Every structure is written in structure tokens, then in C-alpha cells.
Coordinates of C-alpha atoms and ligand atoms in Angstrom, one line a residue:
M1 CA -26.0 28.1 32.5
S2 CA -23.7 25.7 30.7
V3 CA -21.3 25.0 27.9
E4 CA -21.9 26.4 24.5
I5 CA -20.5 24.6 21.4
H6 CA -19.2 26.4 18.2
L7 CA -19.8 24.3 15.1
G8 CA -16.9 24.0 12.6
Y9 CA -17.6 23.9 8.9
Q10 CA -18.2 20.1 9.0
D11 CA -19.6 19.5 12.5
H12 CA -23.3 19.6 11.8
H13 CA -24.1 15.8 11.7
K14 CA -22.3 15.1 14.9
M15 CA -24.0 18.0 16.5
E16 CA -27.4 17.1 15.3
D17 CA -27.1 13.5 16.5
F18 CA -25.8 14.6 19.9
L19 CA -28.5 17.1 20.4
A20 CA -31.1 14.5 19.4
S21 CA -29.8 12.3 22.2
G22 CA -30.6 14.9 24.8
A23 CA -27.4 16.9 25.1
P24 CA -27.4 17.5 28.9
G25 CA -25.2 20.5 29.8
V26 CA -25.3 22.2 26.5
G27 CA -27.0 25.6 26.6
A28 CA -26.3 26.9 23.1
I29 CA -24.8 26.1 19.7
T30 CA -23.2 28.7 17.4
L31 CA -23.5 28.1 13.7
H32 CA -20.4 28.5 11.5
A33 CA -20.0 31.8 9.6
T34 CA -20.0 30.3 6.2
G35 CA -21.0 26.7 6.9
A36 CA -24.4 27.7 8.4
K37 CA -26.1 27.0 5.2
H38 CA -25.5 23.2 5.7
Q39 CA -26.4 23.4 9.5
H40 CA -30.2 23.7 9.5
G41 CA -30.6 20.2 10.8
A42 CA -28.3 20.9 13.7
A43 CA -30.2 24.2 14.4
D44 CA -33.5 22.5 14.3
A45 CA -32.3 19.8 16.7
A46 CA -31.1 22.5 19.0
R47 CA -34.3 24.2 19.0
D48 CA -36.2 21.0 19.6
A49 CA -33.9 20.3 22.6
G50 CA -34.5 23.8 24.1
V51 CA -30.9 24.8 23.3
S52 CA -30.3 28.4 22.0
V53 CA -29.0 28.9 18.4
L54 CA -26.5 31.7 17.7
Y55 CA -24.6 32.5 14.5
D56 CA -20.9 33.7 14.2
P57 CA -20.9 36.6 11.8
R58 CA -17.0 36.9 12.2
T59 CA -17.4 40.6 11.5
E60 CA -14.1 41.5 13.3
R61 CA -12.3 39.8 10.4
L62 CA -13.6 42.4 8.0
A63 CA -11.3 44.9 9.4
Y64 CA -8.2 43.1 8.1
D65 CA -6.9 42.2 4.6
D66 CA -7.6 38.7 3.5
P67 CA -5.6 37.4 0.5
S68 CA -7.6 34.1 0.7
G69 CA -10.9 35.9 0.0
A70 CA -12.7 34.2 2.9
T71 CA -13.9 37.4 4.4
Q72 CA -15.7 38.2 1.1
K73 CA -18.2 35.5 1.9
L74 CA -19.1 37.1 5.3
P75 CA -22.2 39.2 5.9
G76 CA -21.4 43.0 5.7
W77 CA -18.5 42.7 3.2
T78 CA -18.7 45.8 1.0
G79 CA -15.8 45.2 -1.4
Q80 CA -13.4 46.9 0.9
V81 CA -11.7 46.2 4.2
V82 CA -13.7 48.0 7.0
D83 CA -12.2 51.4 7.9
I84 CA -12.9 51.6 11.7
G85 CA -12.6 55.4 11.8
R86 CA -15.0 55.9 9.0
L87 CA -17.5 53.4 10.4
S88 CA -17.3 55.2 13.8
S89 CA -18.2 58.5 12.2
S90 CA -21.0 57.3 9.8
I91 CA -24.4 56.3 11.1
D92 CA -25.4 55.2 7.7
D93 CA -22.4 52.8 7.3
R94 CA -23.2 51.4 10.7
A95 CA -26.8 50.9 9.8
R96 CA -25.8 49.1 6.5
L97 CA -23.5 46.8 8.3
V98 CA -26.0 46.1 11.1
N99 CA -28.7 45.3 8.5
A100 CA -26.3 43.0 6.5
V101 CA -25.3 41.1 9.5
I102 CA -28.8 40.6 10.7
A103 CA -29.8 39.5 7.2
G104 CA -26.8 37.1 7.2
H105 CA -28.2 35.2 10.2
P106 CA -29.9 32.0 9.4
N107 CA -33.7 31.8 10.2
E108 CA -33.3 29.2 13.0
V109 CA -31.2 31.6 15.1
T110 CA -32.8 32.4 18.5
I111 CA -30.2 35.0 19.7
V112 CA -28.7 37.6 17.4
T113 CA -25.0 38.5 17.4
P114 CA -24.3 42.1 16.4
P115 CA -21.4 43.1 14.3
S116 CA -18.3 43.9 16.5
F117 CA -14.6 44.6 16.1
Y118 CA -11.6 44.0 18.4
V119 CA -11.4 46.6 21.1
T120 CA -8.2 48.5 20.8
D121 CA -9.3 51.8 22.4
E122 CA -12.2 53.9 23.5
R123 CA -13.3 54.5 20.0
T124 CA -13.7 50.8 19.0
S125 CA -15.3 50.0 22.3
L126 CA -18.0 52.7 21.7
L127 CA -18.3 51.7 18.1
N128 CA -19.2 48.2 19.3
V129 CA -21.7 49.5 21.8
H130 CA -23.4 51.5 19.0
L131 CA -23.5 48.5 16.7
A132 CA -25.0 46.4 19.5
E133 CA -27.6 49.0 20.3
A134 CA -28.6 49.4 16.6
T135 CA -28.9 45.7 16.3
R136 CA -31.1 45.5 19.4
L137 CA -33.4 48.1 17.9
A138 CA -33.5 46.3 14.5
T139 CA -34.6 42.9 15.7
A140 CA -37.3 41.4 17.8
L141 CA -35.0 38.6 19.0
P142 CA -32.7 38.8 22.0
V143 CA -29.3 40.2 21.3
R144 CA -25.9 39.1 22.7
A145 CA -22.9 41.3 22.0
R146 CA -19.5 39.8 21.3
V147 CA -16.7 41.6 23.1
I148 CA -13.1 40.7 22.1
L149 CA -10.7 42.7 24.1
S150 CA -7.1 42.8 25.2
S151 CA -6.1 41.1 28.4
R152 CA -4.2 44.3 29.2
M153 CA -7.2 46.6 29.1
P154 CA -7.4 48.3 32.5
L155 CA -10.3 47.1 34.7
D156 CA -11.8 50.5 35.2
L157 CA -12.2 50.9 31.4
V158 CA -13.8 47.4 31.3
A159 CA -16.2 48.5 34.0
D160 CA -17.1 51.6 32.0
L161 CA -17.6 49.5 29.0
G162 CA -20.0 47.2 30.9
R163 CA -22.0 50.3 32.0
E164 CA -22.1 51.5 28.4
Y165 CA -23.5 48.2 27.1
R166 CA -26.0 48.1 29.9
A167 CA -27.1 51.6 29.2
A168 CA -27.6 50.5 25.5
G169 CA -30.0 47.8 26.7
I170 CA -27.6 44.9 26.2
T171 CA -27.8 42.3 29.0
S172 CA -25.6 39.5 27.8
V173 CA -22.1 39.4 26.2
D174 CA -19.9 36.7 24.7
L175 CA -16.6 37.9 26.3
R176 CA -13.2 36.9 24.8
V177 CA -10.1 38.1 26.5
S178 CA -7.1 37.9 24.2
P179 CA -4.6 36.4 24.4
L180 CA -5.7 33.5 26.5
N181 CA -3.5 30.5 25.8
G182 CA -5.4 27.8 27.7
E183 CA -2.3 25.9 28.7
K184 CA 0.4 28.4 29.6
D185 CA -1.5 31.1 31.6
G186 CA -0.2 32.4 34.8
I187 CA -2.3 33.3 37.9
R188 CA -2.2 37.0 37.0
K189 CA -3.8 36.3 33.7
I190 CA -6.4 33.9 35.1
S191 CA -7.3 36.3 37.8
K192 CA -7.5 39.2 35.3
V193 CA -9.9 37.2 33.1
F194 CA -12.2 36.5 36.1
K195 CA -12.1 40.2 37.1
T196 CA -12.8 41.3 33.5
A197 CA -15.9 39.0 33.5
D198 CA -17.0 40.4 37.0
A199 CA -16.7 44.0 35.6
F200 CA -19.5 43.2 33.1
R201 CA -21.5 41.2 35.6
N202 CA -21.4 44.0 38.1
S203 CA -23.3 46.0 35.5
G204 CA -26.0 43.3 35.4
I205 CA -24.7 41.7 32.2
E206 CA -24.6 37.9 31.8
V207 CA -21.2 36.7 30.6
S208 CA -20.4 33.7 28.4
L209 CA -16.6 33.3 28.4
G210 CA -15.9 32.5 24.8
N211 CA -13.4 29.9 23.5
S212 CA -12.2 29.2 26.9
G213 CA -11.9 25.4 27.8
N214 CA -10.7 24.7 31.3
V215 CA -10.5 28.4 32.2
G216 CA -14.1 28.8 31.2
Q217 CA -15.3 25.8 33.1
V218 CA -13.6 27.1 36.3
A219 CA -15.0 30.5 35.7
Y220 CA -18.4 28.9 35.4
A221 CA -17.9 26.9 38.6
L222 CA -16.8 29.9 40.6
G223 CA -19.7 32.1 39.3
H224 CA -17.6 34.5 37.2
A225 CA -19.5 33.5 34.1
E226 CA -23.0 32.1 33.3
S227 CA -21.5 29.9 30.6
F228 CA -18.4 29.2 28.5
S229 CA -17.9 28.1 25.0
V230 CA -15.6 25.8 23.0
G231 CA -15.4 24.4 19.5
I232 CA -15.6 20.6 18.9
G233 CA -12.1 19.6 19.7
E234 CA -10.8 23.1 19.2
N235 CA -11.3 26.8 20.1
E236 CA -10.3 26.4 23.7
R237 CA -8.1 29.5 23.5
V238 CA -8.2 33.0 22.2
D239 CA -5.5 34.7 20.2
H240 CA -7.0 37.5 18.1
A241 CA -3.7 39.0 17.0
G242 CA -2.3 35.5 15.9
R243 CA -5.5 34.7 14.0
M244 CA -5.6 38.0 12.2
S245 CA -1.9 37.8 11.4
R246 CA -2.5 34.4 9.7
Q247 CA -5.4 35.9 7.8
V248 CA -3.3 38.8 6.6
T249 CA -0.3 36.6 5.9
P250 CA -1.3 33.0 5.4
P251 CA 1.4 30.5 6.2
P252 CA 3.0 29.0 3.1
P253 CA 1.4 25.8 1.9
K254 CA 3.2 22.5 2.8
Y255 CA 3.7 19.7 0.4
D256 CA 4.3 16.0 0.9
E257 CA 7.0 13.9 -0.7
N258 CA 4.8 13.5 -3.8
G259 CA 4.3 17.3 -4.2
R260 CA 0.7 17.1 -3.1
K261 CA -0.5 20.0 -0.9
V262 CA -1.0 18.9 2.7
G263 CA -2.3 20.6 5.9
G264 CA -4.2 23.8 5.8
G265 CA -7.1 24.7 7.9
G266 CA -8.5 21.2 8.4
G267 CA -5.4 19.6 9.8
W268 CA -6.1 19.6 13.5
E269 CA -8.2 16.8 15.0
G270 CA -8.4 17.4 18.7
I271 CA -8.6 14.4 21.0
Y272 CA -10.0 15.3 24.4
L273 CA -8.6 13.2 27.2
P274 CA -10.9 13.9 30.3
G275 CA -8.4 12.5 32.8
L276 CA -5.7 14.9 31.7
A277 CA -8.2 17.7 31.2
A278 CA -6.4 18.2 27.8
T279 CA -7.2 18.3 24.2
V280 CA -4.2 16.8 22.3
G281 CA -3.5 16.1 18.7
R282 CA -4.4 12.8 17.2
K283 CA -0.8 11.3 17.2
V284 CA -0.3 12.2 20.9
G285 CA -3.8 10.7 21.6
E286 CA -2.9 7.5 19.9
V287 CA 0.3 7.0 21.9
L288 CA -1.3 7.8 25.3
L289 CA -4.4 5.7 24.6
A290 CA -2.2 2.7 23.7
N291 CA -0.3 3.0 27.0
T292 CA -1.8 0.3 29.3
D293 CA -0.3 1.9 32.4
I294 CA -2.4 5.0 32.1
R295 CA -5.1 4.7 29.5
T296 CA -8.0 3.7 31.8
R297 CA -7.3 6.8 33.8
I298 CA -7.2 9.3 30.9
S299 CA -9.9 7.9 28.7
C300 CA -13.7 8.0 28.8
R301 CA -16.6 5.5 29.4
I302 CA -19.5 7.4 28.1
G303 CA -21.7 6.2 25.3
S304 CA -19.8 4.6 22.4
C305 CA -16.6 5.1 24.5
G306 CA -17.9 2.4 26.9
M307 CA -17.3 -0.2 24.2
S308 CA -13.6 0.6 23.6
I309 CA -10.8 2.3 25.5
A310 CA -9.8 3.9 22.2
G311 CA -13.3 5.4 21.8
P312 CA -12.0 9.0 21.8
L313 CA -9.9 8.1 18.7
S314 CA -12.6 6.3 16.7
D315 CA -15.2 9.2 17.1
P316 CA -13.3 12.3 18.3
R317 CA -16.1 14.7 17.8
G318 CA -18.9 12.6 19.2
H319 CA -16.6 11.9 22.1
Y320 CA -15.7 15.6 22.6
L321 CA -19.4 16.5 22.8
H322 CA -20.4 13.8 25.3
A323 CA -17.3 14.2 27.5
R324 CA -17.4 18.0 27.7
A325 CA -21.2 18.1 28.1
S326 CA -21.3 15.5 30.9
E327 CA -18.6 17.3 32.9
V328 CA -20.6 20.5 32.7
S329 CA -23.9 18.7 33.4
A330 CA -22.4 17.0 36.5
L331 CA -21.1 20.4 37.6
T332 CA -24.4 22.1 37.1
A333 CA -26.2 19.4 39.1
K334 CA -24.2 20.3 42.2
P335 CA -25.2 23.1 44.6
T336 CA -23.4 26.3 43.7
Q337 CA -21.1 26.2 46.8
W338 CA -19.8 22.7 45.9
R339 CA -18.8 23.4 42.3
A340 CA -15.4 24.9 43.1
A341 CA -14.3 21.9 45.2
S342 CA -15.5 19.7 42.4
E343 CA -13.3 21.6 39.8
L344 CA -10.4 21.5 42.3
D345 CA -10.7 17.7 42.4
R346 CA -10.8 17.4 38.6
L347 CA -7.8 19.7 38.1
A348 CA -5.8 18.1 40.8
R349 CA -6.3 14.7 39.3
A350 CA -5.4 16.0 35.8
L351 CA -2.2 17.7 37.2
E352 CA -1.1 14.5 38.9
L353 CA -1.6 12.5 35.6
R354 CA 0.0 15.2 33.5
Q355 CA 3.1 15.0 35.8
L356 CA 3.2 11.3 35.6
V357 CA 3.1 11.5 31.8
N358 CA 5.8 14.0 31.9
E359 CA 8.0 12.0 34.1
S360 CA 7.5 8.6 32.8
Y361 CA 5.8 8.5 29.4
Q362 CA 7.3 11.1 27.0
S363 CA 8.1 9.4 23.8
G364 CA 7.7 10.0 20.1
P365 CA 5.0 12.7 19.6
V366 CA 4.3 12.8 23.4
R367 CA 6.2 15.9 24.7
A368 CA 5.8 17.4 28.1
L369 CA 2.3 18.5 28.8
N370 CA 2.0 22.0 30.1
T371 CA 0.8 22.4 33.6
R372 CA 0.9 26.2 34.1
T373 CA -2.8 27.1 33.4
L374 CA -4.1 24.2 35.5
Q375 CA -1.8 25.2 38.4
S376 CA -2.9 28.8 38.0
L377 CA -6.5 27.7 38.1
V378 CA -6.0 25.6 41.2
E379 CA -4.3 28.6 42.9
G380 CA -7.1 30.9 41.7
I381 CA -9.7 28.5 43.2
N382 CA -7.8 28.2 46.5
R383 CA -7.4 32.0 46.8
E384 CA -11.1 32.6 46.3
R385 CA -12.1 29.9 48.8
A386 CA -9.7 31.3 51.3
A387 CA -11.1 34.8 50.8
A388 CA -14.6 33.5 51.3
Ligands
ZN1 ZN1 -16.1 9.5 25.2

């Protein structure tokens, strides 16, 4: 009933400290696929705080080539890229994969994530159901299946899939609808995402809308999902095809003027600006938070941010955690029927401020902020309130 946070490779100290401070609004954390071995402290702090602990096995990546070799470190790697057809037809291969993924879970985990693959057709969707069921039968812990599917999948097939999972004894899914941009989604996409979540919920399955930022928060407020998840300053969108294409063909390395390699996976540092309901890059955050006309309206006053208007820049991860968690905790404290109106207020204020930035304060790294997803969410909320 809350926001769930995925840990990046380096996020464990921030997460541990935040959880130790109480972490209202946070329902679960997900340990990093290969960084989990450093994340025992965060996992213990989560358990102490009554927060669920999951692990991200990233099994879907095993079905694609990976010249970087990163997938070789994932549980279930057999020395070869997974052949979906073969896995679908071999109960022994499935059992081996399930056992390897369960064994790859750290001991502190309280909910097990079965292996799963991107749903492209009926065969992969049934393969995932079989893998989830085999996992359920092989562990005493609760199991939550990950379902990554195309936003174009017809709703009647999604409903069938929900029934298959329920028949397999699965009562909870981490649902990711791909692609979900997070900033440029139209009303059709938003409404499809909500209906996709409903198709699972109609079968009695709890839904966490994975990697979903504002869309997830609104889905939660409207009752389309029991929870939603984000990374710390990242993972507010879903793009399975893009991510896999970067795995198969990594972008060429970039070099600075001295010939040193720059960039790579760790380049993004997301600065969350609550007033704009936006996570922006560091340079954009610096310019906007230096602007005395708007900075008090876009910044944060929680915790260490109370000392300085530039708080989100001095501790972006700590700030991201307290800002996101406090929004969700405030939402959760409201009666269910008031939550939609509360999100409507938040989004309307953010849209107004984004428009102000776009009209008056574009300069240097600050380009026009996208308003399409926020507008679609406002329209989605209004439609549902009118229908009610
Ligand atoms: Zn803050």
C-alpha cells in the first residue's frame, strides 16, 4: 500500500539511513541484481522497519546477447543465451532456472521474485506462469511474479493471463507495461495502463506498477494498483526494447578532451523537484534551483532540505527518498475517496509551474519541460471522477 524503491548498485547506505529514520510511505525495497551482496545493511534495516525486501533477478536479460558480460553474473546464467522455445518445452530446464534464481536471492528477502521473460506471445506468457508456479512450489516464502508486457497487448489476453496466474496460485504481480515514457504518454496509453492493471486485479491479483513515477502514483491514488515502484532518482519509466537494444549493442564509449573515458552507466543523477513533479538531470536542477523567482515553489523543505533551498542538489538520493515517500505517505493518510482530488491538485500545480518554466525560464541546459503525461493523468482522473 505504498511506494517501493529499487536500489541501484550504490544506493545501500542512503537507503539504510532512510529506513532507520522510519521511512513512512515505503512498503518494499528491491535489492540490486548484482549489488545485493553489499546491501545486507539496507535489507536488515528494511526488515526492522516492517518493509518487505525483494530481489531483482533480471532474468529477462538472459534471453538477449550481452557483449559486456554483465548477464553472466546473474542467477540462472548457463553459459548460453536463454532459448525461450527450448525453455518452454523442457520442464528440467525450467526447474534448473527456478532453482538457480531462488538460490540467487539473498537470505534477507521476504518475497521471492520468480524468473520471467518479456511477454511477446501466448507461449512466453504461459512460460512465465509456469516459472512463477514452479517458484511458488519451491519456496516457503510469498512469491510475486514480474510481468513485463507490451502496451499493445489486447486487454482480453491480459485478462486471460491474470486468470492463468491466479489459477497457478499467484496473488501478486509487479506489472510493467512497455513502453511507458513517464513524460510523453497520451491519454490512450495512460488509460490502457490502468485497464491492464485492472485486468489483473479483476482476477484477485494485487498489482504493483513497476518503474512508474507519476503514472504509478496516480494509479495508486485511483485504486488501479496497490503500490508502485521507482529507483532512487531513476527508473520512473519502462522501455524494455530500448534497454535490451542497449544491452545487445552498447552505445560507443565517450571520451573527454584528455582522452579519458566518460559517461557510461553511472552518468545520470536525477534531481527530483516536487513542485514540478519532475526528476531532472543535475545541470537542469542547478539552474532551476538557482532561480529566485521559482525555486521556493519547486524545491523541498523536508529533513536536511529544510536547511537550504539547494538541499535536493547536496543530497539528491536522500532527498529523493524523503520527498517521494512523504508524498505517498500523505496520500495514504487520506481517505480513499479523497486521493484522486489530492493528486489532481498536485498535478495541476506542477503543470502550471512547468508552463511557467517553459514560457519564462528556458536557458542553457533548461529546455521545455514535457507536459503530455501530466495532462493525460489529469484528464484520466477527471474522466474517472465524471464516470463515478
Ligand atoms: Zn528534500
